[in-house]
Structure formats: C-alpha cells, structure tokens
Amino acid sequence: MSVSEFVNNIATMFYNSNEMEIMHYLSYLFLFWGLSVFISLQSVTAPYGRYFRPGWGFSVPVKFAWMVQELPSFVMPLLLIFLTPCSKIGNPINVFALGLFLLHYFQRTFVFSLLIRGGKDTPLFPFVLAFLFCCLNGYLQGGYILNYAVIEVTAVTIPRIILGTVLFFTGFFINIHSDHILRNLRKGTETGYKIPKGGMFEYVSGANFFGEIVEWTGFFLVNWTLPTFAFVIFTSLNIGMRAFHHHKWYQEKFEDYPKQRKALIPFLS
C-alpha cells in the first residue's frame, strides 16, 4: 500500500455519510462534559496553576504543556483541509469562520505559551485532558465548518454575523490584554501574587476568562451551529468556574481587594 493510499483510507474513515451525525453526538458529549466539569468544580479547584496539588501524575513544564495541549486545535483543521475533501472550502464566510478559530489557537499555541513567565508546572492528568479536548474540538469545529455549516450572507444573517465578528475580536483583545497585565505583575526577581489592575480587571477578577467567553460567544453567532454552541457552553462552564475560584482566592489573600470588583460578569457576578 502506498503512502497516498494509506492517507486516503484514513481520511475515508473520518469522512462518510454519517459524519455529521457523529459530530452532533460529539457536541452533546461536550455539553455533558462541560456540565460534569461545572458540577465537580463546585467543591474542588482544577489542580493546575496556583491551585497545583501533588498526586495528579508527574508534572509537565508549563510552556511545553500549553503549547502541546493547544496545538491540536490549530493543526486538526489544517489536516482536514489537506487530507480530506472539504465541500464548504469555496464559501468565503466558512473560510472566514475557520480563520477566526485558527487565529485564536495560533495565538494560544505559538504566542501565549512562549510569553509565559515562570508559572507552575502542569500535572499530567489535566494536561492529557486538555490535549484530548483540543484534539476532539479541532476536528469538530474544523470539520463542521469545512463540510456542514451553512453560513450564508442574507438580510437576516448579516446583523448576526457582524455582531459575532465584533464580539469575537473584542473578546480576543480583552483576553490578550488581560494576559499581558497578568504577565507583567511581577518585576525583576519578584515572586508571589499581586492584585491585577487595569483593563477589564477593574471590573472582574477573571478578565482573561471573560474575554475568552465573549470571544467564543461571537464565534458561535458567526457560525450558528450545534458544535459552536457546545463549545461556548463547555468553555463558559469550565473557565467561568475558574474565574469564581480566582475571585474567592483574591478576596481571601488580599484584605484590600477591590470590593466593587465582580468575579466574571461586570457589575453582576
């Protein structure tokens, strides 16, 4: 068997008449997974970063962990483009929607990970879970946009697509700016934690998480599909709870923590 025949056989395994149904089931799995994570995080914190706890397997260097675990979400859609037929690749709006997804994960994989300063190593178990999620989500979002998402420009859809695009880039820049603030809290050889100030941190403790949720909400509005809906719900339940954990942690650690600052949603909660 030639290399090309092998590649074509592998591609055929994932590209058949029932693939859309499989992707819908995968979307429901994400919704269930997100709800399960949300329930479990009511009583515990995810054991990485400031909440690192031993007993979750050996640790992975933080820069390596972030780059490797995020990489599949960037690579999987590209593999689908080059190795499988893509019926929607000729639709500019579908290509634009995929470009939004790739932009985020290019930044998270090749920029954010390399800019990390210090940071605790990541335990193996959450690293593996994050890697698995990004593999599945890269395939789900990329494959659905490239083959099944019907994204048409009409008088009805244009306002939604424009709003979604604005929200995506607003959240994208909030996320990047908030990460910049967090990276620069410590000066020189300083250690320990400080109260983040500036940008959306004036309103919420989880400014970076708020930005990412806004970003993926915009992504959903552009696409208007079950997979993107499942993705934004999973993300909101997962990192939303981390924002509340951070808020509680800040309040307990710093007596002068701003009283008016909320956890995740400005002015609300």
mmCIF file of C-alpha atoms in Angstrom, residues 6-220:
data_model
loop_
_atom_site.group_PDB
_atom_site.id
_atom_site.type_symbol
_atom_site.label_atom_id
_atom_site.label_comp_id
_atom_site.label_asym_id
_atom_site.label_seq_id
_atom_site.Cartn_x
_atom_site.Cartn_y
_atom_site.Cartn_z
ATOM 1 C CA PHE A 6 -2.887 4.833 3.358
ATOM 2 C CA VAL A 7 -3.687 8.526 3.849
ATOM 3 C CA ASN A 8 -6.810 8.211 1.709
ATOM 4 C CA ASN A 9 -8.006 5.194 3.730
ATOM 5 C CA ILE A 10 -7.505 7.060 6.997
ATOM 6 C CA ALA A 11 -9.339 10.076 5.581
ATOM 7 C CA THR A 12 -12.236 7.867 4.435
ATOM 8 C CA MET A 13 -12.631 6.509 7.963
ATOM 9 C CA PHE A 14 -13.483 10.006 9.180
ATOM 10 C CA TYR A 15 -15.338 11.236 6.153
ATOM 11 C CA ASN A 16 -18.537 9.367 5.443
ATOM 12 C CA SER A 17 -22.227 9.991 5.087
ATOM 13 C CA ASN A 18 -22.781 9.692 8.857
ATOM 14 C CA GLU A 19 -20.067 12.119 9.897
ATOM 15 C CA MET A 20 -22.441 14.999 10.600
ATOM 16 C CA GLU A 21 -24.470 12.776 12.930
ATOM 17 C CA ILE A 22 -21.256 11.734 14.698
ATOM 18 C CA MET A 23 -20.328 15.400 15.108
ATOM 19 C CA HIS A 24 -23.710 16.122 16.632
ATOM 20 C CA TYR A 25 -23.191 13.309 19.150
ATOM 21 C CA LEU A 26 -19.746 14.713 19.906
ATOM 22 C CA SER A 27 -21.332 18.110 20.519
ATOM 23 C CA TYR A 28 -23.746 16.560 23.014
ATOM 24 C CA LEU A 29 -20.760 14.881 24.666
ATOM 25 C CA PHE A 30 -19.143 18.305 25.072
ATOM 26 C CA LEU A 31 -22.297 19.659 26.691
ATOM 27 C CA PHE A 32 -22.363 16.727 29.111
ATOM 28 C CA TRP A 33 -18.613 17.037 29.732
ATOM 29 C CA GLY A 34 -18.946 20.751 30.428
ATOM 30 C CA LEU A 35 -21.807 20.209 32.862
ATOM 31 C CA SER A 36 -19.838 17.460 34.632
ATOM 32 C CA VAL A 37 -16.822 19.755 34.987
ATOM 33 C CA PHE A 38 -19.049 22.554 36.292
ATOM 34 C CA ILE A 39 -20.561 20.276 38.942
ATOM 35 C CA SER A 40 -17.189 18.875 40.015
ATOM 36 C CA LEU A 41 -15.677 22.365 40.295
ATOM 37 C CA GLN A 42 -18.311 23.336 42.857
ATOM 38 C CA SER A 43 -16.278 21.515 45.502
ATOM 39 C CA VAL A 44 -12.712 21.432 44.114
ATOM 40 C CA THR A 45 -10.402 23.592 42.020
ATOM 41 C CA ALA A 46 -8.744 22.383 38.828
ATOM 42 C CA PRO A 47 -5.258 21.272 40.016
ATOM 43 C CA TYR A 48 -3.000 23.464 37.894
ATOM 44 C CA GLY A 49 -1.507 26.946 38.193
ATOM 45 C CA ARG A 50 -1.943 28.500 41.645
ATOM 46 C CA TYR A 51 -4.068 25.521 42.683
ATOM 47 C CA PHE A 52 -1.386 22.949 41.899
ATOM 48 C CA ARG A 53 -1.686 19.835 44.054
ATOM 49 C CA PRO A 54 0.550 16.762 44.051
ATOM 50 C CA GLY A 55 -0.902 13.373 43.222
ATOM 51 C CA TRP A 56 -2.042 14.009 39.647
ATOM 52 C CA GLY A 57 0.890 12.342 37.901
ATOM 53 C CA PHE A 58 4.281 13.784 37.113
ATOM 54 C CA SER A 59 4.405 17.430 36.099
ATOM 55 C CA VAL A 60 4.896 18.867 32.611
ATOM 56 C CA PRO A 61 6.864 22.134 32.124
ATOM 57 C CA VAL A 62 4.278 24.879 31.792
ATOM 58 C CA LYS A 63 5.404 26.349 28.443
ATOM 59 C CA PHE A 64 5.638 22.908 26.865
ATOM 60 C CA ALA A 65 2.261 21.939 28.329
ATOM 61 C CA TRP A 66 0.432 24.973 26.961
ATOM 62 C CA MET A 67 1.984 24.669 23.502
ATOM 63 C CA VAL A 68 1.380 20.936 23.111
ATOM 64 C CA GLN A 69 -2.122 20.845 24.570
ATOM 65 C CA GLU A 70 -3.350 23.743 22.411
ATOM 66 C CA LEU A 71 -1.594 22.638 19.206
ATOM 67 C CA PRO A 72 -4.206 20.059 18.038
ATOM 68 C CA SER A 73 -6.910 22.724 17.765
ATOM 69 C CA PHE A 74 -4.696 24.554 15.281
ATOM 70 C CA VAL A 75 -3.391 21.506 13.411
ATOM 71 C CA MET A 76 -6.557 19.399 13.061
ATOM 72 C CA PRO A 77 -8.462 21.826 10.769
ATOM 73 C CA LEU A 78 -5.364 22.163 8.568
ATOM 74 C CA LEU A 79 -5.051 18.380 8.293
ATOM 75 C CA LEU A 80 -8.701 18.192 7.279
ATOM 76 C CA ILE A 81 -8.104 20.768 4.547
ATOM 77 C CA PHE A 82 -5.125 18.900 3.092
ATOM 78 C CA LEU A 83 -6.221 15.286 3.641
ATOM 79 C CA THR A 84 -9.996 15.260 3.103
ATOM 80 C CA PRO A 85 -12.479 16.706 0.658
ATOM 81 C CA CYS A 86 -13.984 19.918 2.065
ATOM 82 C CA SER A 87 -17.274 20.832 0.451
ATOM 83 C CA LYS A 88 -17.509 24.292 2.053
ATOM 84 C CA ILE A 89 -13.945 25.437 1.353
ATOM 85 C CA GLY A 90 -15.242 27.567 -1.521
ATOM 86 C CA ASN A 91 -17.585 29.575 0.716
ATOM 87 C CA PRO A 92 -15.752 32.750 1.850
ATOM 88 C CA ILE A 93 -17.829 33.031 5.035
ATOM 89 C CA ASN A 94 -16.994 29.476 6.074
ATOM 90 C CA VAL A 95 -13.323 30.177 5.418
ATOM 91 C CA PHE A 96 -13.622 33.386 7.458
ATOM 92 C CA ALA A 97 -15.233 31.485 10.346
ATOM 93 C CA LEU A 98 -12.475 28.875 10.283
ATOM 94 C CA GLY A 99 -9.918 31.679 10.179
ATOM 95 C CA LEU A 100 -11.284 33.048 13.472
ATOM 96 C CA PHE A 101 -10.791 29.660 15.105
ATOM 97 C CA LEU A 102 -7.264 29.283 13.726
ATOM 98 C CA LEU A 103 -6.347 32.832 14.760
ATOM 99 C CA HIS A 104 -7.214 32.131 18.380
ATOM 100 C CA TYR A 105 -5.294 28.875 18.525
ATOM 101 C CA PHE A 106 -2.295 30.249 16.657
ATOM 102 C CA GLN A 107 -2.050 32.918 19.351
ATOM 103 C CA ARG A 108 -2.557 30.453 22.209
ATOM 104 C CA THR A 109 -0.129 27.879 20.802
ATOM 105 C CA PHE A 110 2.717 29.919 19.357
ATOM 106 C CA VAL A 111 2.483 33.278 21.162
ATOM 107 C CA PHE A 112 0.841 32.902 24.582
ATOM 108 C CA SER A 113 2.790 29.767 25.518
ATOM 109 C CA LEU A 114 6.168 31.320 24.676
ATOM 110 C CA LEU A 115 5.404 34.515 26.619
ATOM 111 C CA ILE A 116 4.650 32.694 29.875
ATOM 112 C CA ARG A 117 6.897 33.917 32.693
ATOM 113 C CA GLY A 118 7.585 31.486 35.484
ATOM 114 C CA GLY A 119 4.424 29.602 36.287
ATOM 115 C CA LYS A 120 3.998 26.252 37.983
ATOM 116 C CA ASP A 121 4.367 23.042 36.015
ATOM 117 C CA THR A 122 1.151 21.377 34.849
ATOM 118 C CA PRO A 123 0.194 17.982 36.331
ATOM 119 C CA LEU A 124 -0.024 15.193 33.776
ATOM 120 C CA PHE A 125 -3.734 14.419 34.187
ATOM 121 C CA PRO A 126 -5.174 17.888 33.390
ATOM 122 C CA PHE A 127 -2.573 18.221 30.618
ATOM 123 C CA VAL A 128 -3.791 14.994 28.985
ATOM 124 C CA LEU A 129 -7.442 16.034 29.355
ATOM 125 C CA ALA A 130 -6.738 19.415 27.746
ATOM 126 C CA PHE A 131 -4.840 17.742 24.901
ATOM 127 C CA LEU A 132 -7.701 15.288 24.314
ATOM 128 C CA PHE A 133 -10.268 18.087 24.296
ATOM 129 C CA CYS A 134 -8.274 20.127 21.776
ATOM 130 C CA CYS A 135 -7.898 17.081 19.501
ATOM 131 C CA LEU A 136 -11.645 16.466 19.524
ATOM 132 C CA ASN A 137 -12.595 20.127 19.313
ATOM 133 C CA GLY A 138 -10.155 20.862 16.500
ATOM 134 C CA TYR A 139 -11.691 18.037 14.495
ATOM 135 C CA LEU A 140 -15.257 19.004 15.444
ATOM 136 C CA GLN A 141 -15.081 22.739 14.757
ATOM 137 C CA GLY A 142 -12.827 22.461 11.717
ATOM 138 C CA GLY A 143 -14.680 19.542 10.170
ATOM 139 C CA TYR A 144 -18.122 21.025 10.689
ATOM 140 C CA ILE A 145 -17.200 24.421 9.263
ATOM 141 C CA LEU A 146 -15.428 22.851 6.282
ATOM 142 C CA ASN A 147 -18.215 20.437 5.371
ATOM 143 C CA TYR A 148 -21.563 21.054 7.069
ATOM 144 C CA ALA A 149 -22.004 24.569 8.431
ATOM 145 C CA VAL A 150 -24.415 26.602 6.306
ATOM 146 C CA ILE A 151 -23.211 30.176 6.776
ATOM 147 C CA GLU A 152 -24.989 32.382 4.276
ATOM 148 C CA VAL A 153 -24.967 36.148 3.921
ATOM 149 C CA THR A 154 -28.595 37.292 3.832
ATOM 150 C CA ALA A 155 -30.533 40.245 5.170
ATOM 151 C CA VAL A 156 -31.411 38.109 8.194
ATOM 152 C CA THR A 157 -27.920 36.707 8.921
ATOM 153 C CA ILE A 158 -25.753 39.785 8.236
ATOM 154 C CA PRO A 159 -26.528 41.530 11.595
ATOM 155 C CA ARG A 160 -25.775 38.298 13.493
ATOM 156 C CA ILE A 161 -22.514 37.700 11.610
ATOM 157 C CA ILE A 162 -21.380 41.308 12.109
ATOM 158 C CA LEU A 163 -22.252 41.221 15.823
ATOM 159 C CA GLY A 164 -20.481 37.878 16.192
ATOM 160 C CA THR A 165 -17.363 39.206 14.476
ATOM 161 C CA VAL A 166 -17.293 42.310 16.687
ATOM 162 C CA LEU A 167 -17.727 40.190 19.817
ATOM 163 C CA PHE A 168 -15.026 37.756 18.699
ATOM 164 C CA PHE A 169 -12.379 40.430 18.196
ATOM 165 C CA THR A 170 -13.471 42.337 21.307
ATOM 166 C CA GLY A 171 -13.077 39.207 23.414
ATOM 167 C CA PHE A 172 -9.856 38.275 21.617
ATOM 168 C CA PHE A 173 -8.194 41.579 22.504
ATOM 169 C CA ILE A 174 -9.578 41.583 26.067
ATOM 170 C CA ASN A 175 -8.084 38.128 26.521
ATOM 171 C CA ILE A 176 -4.675 39.143 25.127
ATOM 172 C CA HIS A 177 -4.577 42.414 27.093
ATOM 173 C CA SER A 178 -5.566 40.678 30.321
ATOM 174 C CA ASP A 179 -2.842 38.052 29.843
ATOM 175 C CA HIS A 180 -0.374 40.903 29.279
ATOM 176 C CA ILE A 181 -1.385 42.503 32.584
ATOM 177 C CA LEU A 182 -1.001 39.207 34.446
ATOM 178 C CA ARG A 183 2.429 38.518 32.915
ATOM 179 C CA ASN A 184 3.733 41.915 33.995
ATOM 180 C CA LEU A 185 2.530 41.928 37.606
ATOM 181 C CA ARG A 186 5.949 40.817 38.870
ATOM 182 C CA LYS A 187 9.001 42.979 38.265
ATOM 183 C CA GLY A 188 12.533 41.618 38.038
ATOM 184 C CA THR A 189 13.119 38.888 40.619
ATOM 185 C CA GLU A 190 9.840 39.440 42.469
ATOM 186 C CA THR A 191 7.839 36.397 43.464
ATOM 187 C CA GLY A 192 4.377 35.912 44.843
ATOM 188 C CA TYR A 193 0.982 37.144 43.690
ATOM 189 C CA LYS A 194 -0.315 40.680 43.285
ATOM 190 C CA ILE A 195 -3.697 42.240 42.615
ATOM 191 C CA PRO A 196 -4.117 42.709 38.841
ATOM 192 C CA LYS A 197 -5.191 46.214 37.844
ATOM 193 C CA GLY A 198 -6.165 47.897 34.603
ATOM 194 C CA GLY A 199 -8.320 46.929 31.647
ATOM 195 C CA MET A 200 -11.194 44.596 32.434
ATOM 196 C CA PHE A 201 -9.550 43.709 35.741
ATOM 197 C CA GLU A 202 -11.080 46.921 37.065
ATOM 198 C CA TYR A 203 -14.449 45.180 36.740
ATOM 199 C CA VAL A 204 -13.857 41.423 37.134
ATOM 200 C CA SER A 205 -11.283 39.108 38.694
ATOM 201 C CA GLY A 206 -11.360 36.760 35.705
ATOM 202 C CA ALA A 207 -10.810 39.336 32.963
ATOM 203 C CA ASN A 208 -8.921 36.911 30.725
ATOM 204 C CA PHE A 209 -11.676 34.316 31.131
ATOM 205 C CA PHE A 210 -14.375 36.907 30.458
ATOM 206 C CA GLY A 211 -12.597 37.873 27.234
ATOM 207 C CA GLU A 212 -12.400 34.286 26.043
ATOM 208 C CA ILE A 213 -16.089 33.649 26.757
ATOM 209 C CA VAL A 214 -17.037 36.803 24.818
ATOM 210 C CA GLU A 215 -14.766 35.654 22.015
ATOM 211 C CA TRP A 216 -16.362 32.216 21.646
ATOM 212 C CA THR A 217 -19.848 33.675 22.002
ATOM 213 C CA GLY A 218 -19.044 35.779 18.936
ATOM 214 C CA PHE A 219 -17.697 32.694 17.184
ATOM 215 C CA PHE A 220 -20.999 30.924 17.845
#
